[in-house]
Coordinates of C-alpha atoms in Angstrom, one line a residue:
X1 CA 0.0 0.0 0.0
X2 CA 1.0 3.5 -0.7
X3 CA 0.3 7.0 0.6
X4 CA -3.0 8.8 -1.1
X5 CA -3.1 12.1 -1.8
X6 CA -3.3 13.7 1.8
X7 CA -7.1 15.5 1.9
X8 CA -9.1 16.1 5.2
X9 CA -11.2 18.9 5.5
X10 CA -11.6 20.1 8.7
X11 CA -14.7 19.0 10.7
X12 CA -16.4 22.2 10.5
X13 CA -18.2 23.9 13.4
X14 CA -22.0 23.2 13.2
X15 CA -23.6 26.4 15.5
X16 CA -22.8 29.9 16.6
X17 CA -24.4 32.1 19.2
X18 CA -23.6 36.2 19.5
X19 CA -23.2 36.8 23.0
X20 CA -24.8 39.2 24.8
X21 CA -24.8 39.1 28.7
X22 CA -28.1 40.9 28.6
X23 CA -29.8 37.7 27.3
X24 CA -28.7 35.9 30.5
X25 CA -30.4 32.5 30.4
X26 CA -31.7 32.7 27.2
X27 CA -28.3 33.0 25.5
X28 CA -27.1 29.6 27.7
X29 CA -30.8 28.0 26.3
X30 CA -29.1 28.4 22.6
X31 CA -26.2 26.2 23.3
X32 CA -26.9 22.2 23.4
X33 CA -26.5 20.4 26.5
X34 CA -24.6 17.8 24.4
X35 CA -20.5 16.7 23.8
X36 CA -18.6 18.2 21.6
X37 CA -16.4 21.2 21.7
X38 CA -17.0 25.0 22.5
X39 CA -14.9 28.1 20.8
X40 CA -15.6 31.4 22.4
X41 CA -14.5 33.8 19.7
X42 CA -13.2 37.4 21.1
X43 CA -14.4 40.8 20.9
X44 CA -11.0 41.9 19.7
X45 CA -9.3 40.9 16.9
X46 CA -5.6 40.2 17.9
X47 CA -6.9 37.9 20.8
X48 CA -7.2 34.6 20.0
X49 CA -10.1 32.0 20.7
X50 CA -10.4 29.7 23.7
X51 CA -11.6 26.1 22.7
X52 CA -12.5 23.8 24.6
X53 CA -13.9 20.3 24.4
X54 CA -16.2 19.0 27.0
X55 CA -19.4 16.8 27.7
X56 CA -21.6 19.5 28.1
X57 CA -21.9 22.4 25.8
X58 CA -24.3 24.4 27.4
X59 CA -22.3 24.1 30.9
X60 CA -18.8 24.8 29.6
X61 CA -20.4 28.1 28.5
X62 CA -22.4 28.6 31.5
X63 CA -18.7 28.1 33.3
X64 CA -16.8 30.6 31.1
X65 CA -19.2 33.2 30.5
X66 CA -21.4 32.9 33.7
X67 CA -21.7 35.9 36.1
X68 CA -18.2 35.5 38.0
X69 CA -17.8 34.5 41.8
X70 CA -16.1 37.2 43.8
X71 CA -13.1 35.8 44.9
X72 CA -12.9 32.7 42.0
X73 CA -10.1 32.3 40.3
X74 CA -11.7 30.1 37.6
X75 CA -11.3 31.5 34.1
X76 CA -14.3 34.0 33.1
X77 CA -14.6 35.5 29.4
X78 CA -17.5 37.4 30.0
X79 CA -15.9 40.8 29.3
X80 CA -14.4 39.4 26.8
X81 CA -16.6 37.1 24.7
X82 CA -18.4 37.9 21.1
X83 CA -19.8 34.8 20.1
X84 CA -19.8 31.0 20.8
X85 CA -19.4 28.2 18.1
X86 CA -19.5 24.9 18.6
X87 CA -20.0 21.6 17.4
X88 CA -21.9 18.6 18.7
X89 CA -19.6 15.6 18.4
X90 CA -21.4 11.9 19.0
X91 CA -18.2 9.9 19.9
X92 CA -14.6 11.0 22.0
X93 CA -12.8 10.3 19.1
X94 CA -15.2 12.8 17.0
X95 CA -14.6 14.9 19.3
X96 CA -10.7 14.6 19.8
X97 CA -10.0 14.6 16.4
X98 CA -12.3 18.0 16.1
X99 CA -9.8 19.5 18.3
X100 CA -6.8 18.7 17.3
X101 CA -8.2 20.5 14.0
X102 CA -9.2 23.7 15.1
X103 CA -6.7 23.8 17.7
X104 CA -4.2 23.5 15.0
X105 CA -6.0 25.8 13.0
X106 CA -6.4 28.6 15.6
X107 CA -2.7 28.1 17.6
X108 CA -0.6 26.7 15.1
X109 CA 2.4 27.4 17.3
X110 CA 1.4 25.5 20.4
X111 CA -1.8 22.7 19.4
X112 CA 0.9 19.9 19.9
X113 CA 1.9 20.9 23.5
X114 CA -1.8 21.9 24.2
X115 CA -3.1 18.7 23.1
X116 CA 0.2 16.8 24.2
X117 CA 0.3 15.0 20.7
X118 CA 4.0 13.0 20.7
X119 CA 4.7 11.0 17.8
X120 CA 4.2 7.3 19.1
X121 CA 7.0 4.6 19.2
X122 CA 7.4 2.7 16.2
X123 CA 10.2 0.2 15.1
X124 CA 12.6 1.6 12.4
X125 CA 15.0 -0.5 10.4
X126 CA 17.8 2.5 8.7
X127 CA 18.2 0.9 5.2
X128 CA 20.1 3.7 3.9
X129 CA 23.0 2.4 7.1
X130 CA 25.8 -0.3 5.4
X131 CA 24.7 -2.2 8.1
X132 CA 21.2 -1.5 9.1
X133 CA 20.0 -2.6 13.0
X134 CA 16.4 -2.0 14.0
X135 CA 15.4 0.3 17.2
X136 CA 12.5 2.3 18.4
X137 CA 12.3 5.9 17.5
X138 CA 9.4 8.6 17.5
X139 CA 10.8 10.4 14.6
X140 CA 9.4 9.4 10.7
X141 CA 10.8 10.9 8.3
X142 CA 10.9 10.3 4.0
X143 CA 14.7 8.8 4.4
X144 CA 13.8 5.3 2.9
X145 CA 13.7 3.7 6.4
X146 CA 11.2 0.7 7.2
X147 CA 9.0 1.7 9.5
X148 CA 6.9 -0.4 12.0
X149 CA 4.1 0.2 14.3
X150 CA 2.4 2.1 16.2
X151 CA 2.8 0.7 19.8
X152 CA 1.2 1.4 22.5
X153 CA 4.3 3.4 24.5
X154 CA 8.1 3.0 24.1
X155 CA 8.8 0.5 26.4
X156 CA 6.2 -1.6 24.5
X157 CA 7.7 -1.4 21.3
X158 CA 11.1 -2.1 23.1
X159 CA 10.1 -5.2 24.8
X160 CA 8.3 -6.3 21.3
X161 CA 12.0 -5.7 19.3
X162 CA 14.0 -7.6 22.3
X163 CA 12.0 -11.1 21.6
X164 CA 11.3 -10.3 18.1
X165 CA 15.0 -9.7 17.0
X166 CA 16.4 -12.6 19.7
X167 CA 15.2 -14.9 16.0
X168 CA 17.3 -13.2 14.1
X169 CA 21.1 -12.0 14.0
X170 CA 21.7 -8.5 12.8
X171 CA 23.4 -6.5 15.2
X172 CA 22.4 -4.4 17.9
X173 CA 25.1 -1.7 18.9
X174 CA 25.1 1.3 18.0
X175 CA 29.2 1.6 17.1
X176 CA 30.2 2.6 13.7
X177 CA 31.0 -0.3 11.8
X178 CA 34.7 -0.4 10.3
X179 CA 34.6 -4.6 9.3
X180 CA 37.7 -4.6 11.4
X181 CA 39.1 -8.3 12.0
X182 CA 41.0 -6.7 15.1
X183 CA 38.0 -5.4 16.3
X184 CA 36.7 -7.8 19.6
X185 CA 33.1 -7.7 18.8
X186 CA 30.3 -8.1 21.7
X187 CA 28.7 -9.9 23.9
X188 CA 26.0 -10.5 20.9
X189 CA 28.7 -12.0 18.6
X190 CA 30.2 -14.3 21.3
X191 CA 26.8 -16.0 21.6
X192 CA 26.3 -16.8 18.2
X193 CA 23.5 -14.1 18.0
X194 CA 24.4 -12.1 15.5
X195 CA 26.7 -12.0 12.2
X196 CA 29.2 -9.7 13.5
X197 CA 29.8 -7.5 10.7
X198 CA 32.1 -5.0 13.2
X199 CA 35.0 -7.2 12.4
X200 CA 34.0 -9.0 9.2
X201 CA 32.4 -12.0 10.6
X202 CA 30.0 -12.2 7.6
X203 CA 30.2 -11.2 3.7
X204 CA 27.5 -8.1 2.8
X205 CA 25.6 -10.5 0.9
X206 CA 25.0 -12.3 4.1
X207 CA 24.5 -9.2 6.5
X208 CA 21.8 -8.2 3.6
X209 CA 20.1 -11.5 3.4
X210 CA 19.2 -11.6 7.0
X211 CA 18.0 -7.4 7.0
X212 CA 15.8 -8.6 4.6
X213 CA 14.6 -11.3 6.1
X214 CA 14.0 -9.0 9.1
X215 CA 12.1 -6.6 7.3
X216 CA 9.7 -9.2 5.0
X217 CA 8.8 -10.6 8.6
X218 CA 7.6 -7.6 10.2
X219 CA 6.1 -6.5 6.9
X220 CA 4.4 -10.1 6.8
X221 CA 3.1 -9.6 10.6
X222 CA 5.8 -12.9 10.8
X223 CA 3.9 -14.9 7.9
X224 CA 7.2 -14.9 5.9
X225 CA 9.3 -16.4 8.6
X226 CA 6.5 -19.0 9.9
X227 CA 5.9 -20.0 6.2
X228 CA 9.6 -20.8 5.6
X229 CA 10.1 -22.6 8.7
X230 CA 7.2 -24.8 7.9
X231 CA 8.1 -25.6 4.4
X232 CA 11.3 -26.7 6.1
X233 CA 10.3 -28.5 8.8
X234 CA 7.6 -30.5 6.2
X235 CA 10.3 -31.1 3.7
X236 CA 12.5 -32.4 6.9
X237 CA 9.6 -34.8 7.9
X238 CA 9.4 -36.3 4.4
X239 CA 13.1 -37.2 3.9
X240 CA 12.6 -38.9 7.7
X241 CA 15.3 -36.2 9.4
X242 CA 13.2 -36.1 12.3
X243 CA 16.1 -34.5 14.9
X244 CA 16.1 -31.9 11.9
X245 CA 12.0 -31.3 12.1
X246 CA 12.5 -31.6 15.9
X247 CA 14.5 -28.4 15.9
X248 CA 12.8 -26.8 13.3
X249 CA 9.2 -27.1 15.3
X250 CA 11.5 -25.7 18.2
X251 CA 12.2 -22.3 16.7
X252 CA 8.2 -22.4 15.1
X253 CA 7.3 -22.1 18.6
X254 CA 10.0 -19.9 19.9
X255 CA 9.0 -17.4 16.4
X256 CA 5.2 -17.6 17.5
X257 CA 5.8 -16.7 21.0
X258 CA 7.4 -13.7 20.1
X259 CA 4.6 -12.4 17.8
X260 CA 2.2 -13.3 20.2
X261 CA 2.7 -9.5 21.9
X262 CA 2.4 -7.9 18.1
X263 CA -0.9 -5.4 18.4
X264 CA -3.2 -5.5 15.2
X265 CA -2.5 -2.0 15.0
X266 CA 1.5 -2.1 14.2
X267 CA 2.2 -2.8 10.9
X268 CA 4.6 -1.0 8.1
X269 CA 3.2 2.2 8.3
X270 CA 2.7 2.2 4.4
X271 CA 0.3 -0.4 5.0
X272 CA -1.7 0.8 7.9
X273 CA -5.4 1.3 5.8
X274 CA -8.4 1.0 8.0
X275 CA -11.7 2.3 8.4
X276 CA -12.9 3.9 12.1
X277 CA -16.2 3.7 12.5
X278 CA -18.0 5.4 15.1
X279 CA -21.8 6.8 16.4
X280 CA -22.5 10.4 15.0
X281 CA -24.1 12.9 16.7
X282 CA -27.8 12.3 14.4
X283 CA -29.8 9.6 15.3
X284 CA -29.1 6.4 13.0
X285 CA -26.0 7.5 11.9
X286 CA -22.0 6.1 12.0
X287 CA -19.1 8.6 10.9
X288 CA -17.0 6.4 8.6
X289 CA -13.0 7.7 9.3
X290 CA -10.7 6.1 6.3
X291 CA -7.2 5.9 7.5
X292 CA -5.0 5.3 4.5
X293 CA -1.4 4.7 5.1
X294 CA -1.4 6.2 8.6
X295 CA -3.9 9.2 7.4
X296 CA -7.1 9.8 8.5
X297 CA -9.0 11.0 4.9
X298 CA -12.0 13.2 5.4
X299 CA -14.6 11.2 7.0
X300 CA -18.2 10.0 5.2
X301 CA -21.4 10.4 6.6
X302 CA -23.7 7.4 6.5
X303 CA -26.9 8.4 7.9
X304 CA -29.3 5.4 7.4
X305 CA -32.6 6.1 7.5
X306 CA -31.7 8.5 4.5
X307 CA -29.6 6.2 2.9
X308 CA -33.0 3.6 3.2
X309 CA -34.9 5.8 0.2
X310 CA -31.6 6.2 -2.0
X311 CA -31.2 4.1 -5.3
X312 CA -27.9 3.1 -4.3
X313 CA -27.1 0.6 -2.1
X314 CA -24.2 1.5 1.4
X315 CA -22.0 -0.9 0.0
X316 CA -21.6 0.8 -3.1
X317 CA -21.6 4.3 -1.4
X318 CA -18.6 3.2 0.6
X319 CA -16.9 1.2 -2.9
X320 CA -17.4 4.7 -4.6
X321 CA -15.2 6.3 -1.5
X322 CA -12.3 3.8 -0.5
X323 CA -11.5 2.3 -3.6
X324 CA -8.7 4.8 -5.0
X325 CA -9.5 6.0 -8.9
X326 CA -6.8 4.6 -11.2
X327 CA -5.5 7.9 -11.7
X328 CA -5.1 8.9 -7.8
X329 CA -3.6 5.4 -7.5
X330 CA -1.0 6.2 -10.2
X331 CA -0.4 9.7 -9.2
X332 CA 0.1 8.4 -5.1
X333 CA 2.5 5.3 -6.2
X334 CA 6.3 5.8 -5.6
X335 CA 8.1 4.6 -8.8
X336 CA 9.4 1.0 -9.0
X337 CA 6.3 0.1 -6.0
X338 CA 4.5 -2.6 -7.3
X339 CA 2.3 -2.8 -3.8
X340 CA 3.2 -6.4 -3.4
X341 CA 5.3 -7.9 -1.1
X342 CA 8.5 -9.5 -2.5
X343 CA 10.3 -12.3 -1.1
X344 CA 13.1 -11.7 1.0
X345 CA 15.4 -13.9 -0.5
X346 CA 15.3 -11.8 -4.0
X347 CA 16.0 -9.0 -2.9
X348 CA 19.0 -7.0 -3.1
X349 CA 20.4 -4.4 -0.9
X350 CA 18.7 -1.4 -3.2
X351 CA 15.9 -3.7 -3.8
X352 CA 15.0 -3.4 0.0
X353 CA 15.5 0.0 0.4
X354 CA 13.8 0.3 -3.0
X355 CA 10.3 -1.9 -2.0
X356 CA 10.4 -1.1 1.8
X357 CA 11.5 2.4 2.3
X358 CA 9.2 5.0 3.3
X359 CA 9.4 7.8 1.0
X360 CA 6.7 10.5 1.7
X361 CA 5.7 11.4 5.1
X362 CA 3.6 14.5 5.2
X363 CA 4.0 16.7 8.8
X364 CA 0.3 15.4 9.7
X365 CA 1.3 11.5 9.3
X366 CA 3.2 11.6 12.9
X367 CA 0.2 14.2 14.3
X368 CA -2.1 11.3 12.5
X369 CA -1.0 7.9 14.1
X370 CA -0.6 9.8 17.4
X371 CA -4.3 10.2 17.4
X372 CA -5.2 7.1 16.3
X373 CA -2.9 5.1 18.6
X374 CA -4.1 7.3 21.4
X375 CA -7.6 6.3 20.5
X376 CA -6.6 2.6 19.3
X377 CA -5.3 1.7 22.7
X378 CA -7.8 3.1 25.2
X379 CA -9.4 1.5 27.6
X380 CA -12.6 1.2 26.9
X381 CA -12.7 1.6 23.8
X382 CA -15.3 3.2 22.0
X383 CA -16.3 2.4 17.8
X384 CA -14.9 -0.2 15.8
X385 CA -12.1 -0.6 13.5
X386 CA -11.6 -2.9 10.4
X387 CA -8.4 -3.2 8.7
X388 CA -8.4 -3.4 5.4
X389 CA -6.8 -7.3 4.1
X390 CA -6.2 -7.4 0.5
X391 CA -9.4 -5.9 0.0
X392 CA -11.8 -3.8 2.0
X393 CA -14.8 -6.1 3.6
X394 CA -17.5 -4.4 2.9
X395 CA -20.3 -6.8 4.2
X396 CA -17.7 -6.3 7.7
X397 CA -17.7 -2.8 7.6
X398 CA -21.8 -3.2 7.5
X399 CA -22.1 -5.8 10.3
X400 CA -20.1 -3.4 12.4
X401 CA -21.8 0.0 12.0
X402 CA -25.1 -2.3 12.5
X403 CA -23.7 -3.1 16.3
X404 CA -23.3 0.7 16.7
X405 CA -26.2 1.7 16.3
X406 CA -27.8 -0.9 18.0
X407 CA -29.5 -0.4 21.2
X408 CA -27.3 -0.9 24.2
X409 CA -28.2 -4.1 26.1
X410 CA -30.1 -4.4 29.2
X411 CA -28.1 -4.3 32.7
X412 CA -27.9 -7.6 33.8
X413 CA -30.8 -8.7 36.0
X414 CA -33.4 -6.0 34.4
X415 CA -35.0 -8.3 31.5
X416 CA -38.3 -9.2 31.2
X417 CA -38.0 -12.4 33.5
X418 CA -37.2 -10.3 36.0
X419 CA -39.5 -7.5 35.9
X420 CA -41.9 -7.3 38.6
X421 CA -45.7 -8.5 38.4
X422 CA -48.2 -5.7 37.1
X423 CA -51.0 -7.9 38.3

């Protein structure tokens, strides 16, 4: 998968109220007592807006442009107020994401502190380095690195690489690398855990066969390395080596155990395509968020008790809006990208950078995954998320918006058995 065109159009702010502190209650009546977020626009023009988000409209401006306590020291804009906009938001990440918009939009010098948005931890393998080693890094950048992730926090992705890279044997340290036979290596090279290119223990051919084989695993989510081992372990059982297959089920187990902590979400970020689904603020309706590789795309509407008189059928709605147009897909592709994985063992050294290496990152693809990892890995976690396998599952993608907007289930212990006698 490669990156789209980047277009998101804000999530646009739905109401606005002129203030007037004569109205008293009335003005507060305007507002909706419902989630979303609140700007409170200024009488004077070099002072910038406050926004805020909150669960209840109408109370966040009842707070902030109340009649003040004597004595509070509790923000008041009453002097200093015009108008109110706002926008009613029907899920947290609706409402997060609305934020970080018109945050970015109205204090494009301080959103990221404001909204403490960090880039999250991925896994990067340098493929540009002679001798690449894979680490965690918050940084992405177009330098034709492989990039894998997001996880949950640093140590996460840490703990992930320390299993993960114990099954294969590129190096770990951070030294320059001179291929010096003089040089007396590490603790890693005296174990027989990795190839030891600091003083030539390997050819480059060798050092680049097993970078690639590190880099078709992750990209695989470890299908490439469990597929191998199989075909080897089979082919061992059939020419009755059975101390061979013996060893070769061994390291099957010890390469599942380390994917076992792998989240659905990390993946090469190239390849991260999803759809976020989640309740709008209208009644019978799911906001439909396309993240294409680690972008959210501007979101789609699907309000369904409209969509019940239209000649066109949802599925066919949402064909019309995921599946790229040949020409976008032509225009987004990174020459030489076929969009197919290649087997690790026929590929070169500029092969891998070439298929692997991430060439466009836009500023907003960090600001992007942070949100959606933030979202991703809460707990609860509200809305649903599909990724997209080959093809986008559309009759999925249905199913799920149908448990959205179903209605919540009874407490346990209120059903009908247990309802009390009318007689």
């Amino acid at each position: 998968m490669r990156f789209s065109l980047y277009s998101f159009s804000m999530l646009p702010l739905q109401g606005a109220v002129e203030f007037d502190p004569a109205l008293g209650a009335g003005f507060f009546a305007a507002v909706p007592a419902r989630a979303g977020i609140l700007l409170v626009e200024m009488r004077q023009a070099p002072a910038r807006p406050h926004i805020v988000r909150t669960a209840d409209l109408r109370r966040a401006a009842e707070r902030l442009l109340g009649e003040a306590d004597a004595g509070s020291k509790r923000l008041n804009l009453r002097d200093l107020a015009a108008r109110v906009r706002y926008r009613v938001t029907g899920s947290k990440f609706e409402q997060t994401l609305a934020l970080y918009q018109h945050a970015r939009a109205n204090f494009p010098d301080r959103y990221r502190d404001a909204l403490r948005l960090r880039p999250p931890a991925v896994l990067k393998v340098n493929l540009r380095n002679e001798d690449p080693r894979c680490y965690v890094t918050r940084r992405l950048a177009p330098d034709g690195g492989f990039y894998f992730g997001p996880f949950v926090s640093r140590r996460a992705a840490g703990a992930f690489a320390e299993g993960f890279l114990d099954l294969f044997k590129i190096r770990r340290c951070q030294i320059r690398i001179r291929r010096d036979p003089a040089f007396p290596g590490c603790i890693y090279s005296e174990m027989k855990m990795c190839l030891a290119p600091c003083f030539a223990g390997c050819t480059r051919q060798e050092y680049d066969a097993e970078v690639a084989s590190v880099v078709a695993t992750l990209d695989t989510a470890g299908a490439a390395l469990t597929g191998a081992i199989s075909r080897e372990r089979e082919a061992a059982s059939e020419a009755l080596d059975f101390e061979r297959a013996a060893t070769l089920h061994k390291r099957l187990e010890k390469v599942s155990a380390a994917l076992r902590g792998l989240p659905e979400l990390a993946r090469r970020i190239e390849d991260l395509d999803a759809v976020i689904l989640q309740r709008a603020a209208e009644e019978k309706t799911v906001i439909v968020f396309p993240l294409r590789a680690g972008l959210l795309e501007e979101p789609l509407l699907l309000n369904f008790v409209e969509l019940s008189s239209q000649p066109r059928s949802v599925e066919a709605i949402l064909r019309e809006r995921l599946e790229p147009r040949p020409e976008t897909a032509a225009a987004a592709a990174p020459a030489g990208d076929t969009g197919t994985a290649a087997p690790a063992g026929e590929l070169q050294r500029e092969d891998v950078r070439a298929h692997y290496g991430l060439r466009m990152a836009p500023p907003e693809l960090a600001e992007h995954l942070a949100l959606v990892t933030r979202w991703f890995y809460s707990k609860p976690r509200e809305g649903e998320i599909l990724f997209r396998a080959g093809e986008w599952t559309y009759r999925r993608i249905l199913r799920a918006c149908g448990r959205l907007l179903a209605p919540p289930a009874p407490p346990a212990g209120t059903g009908a058995a247990d309802a009390p006698s009318q007689a």
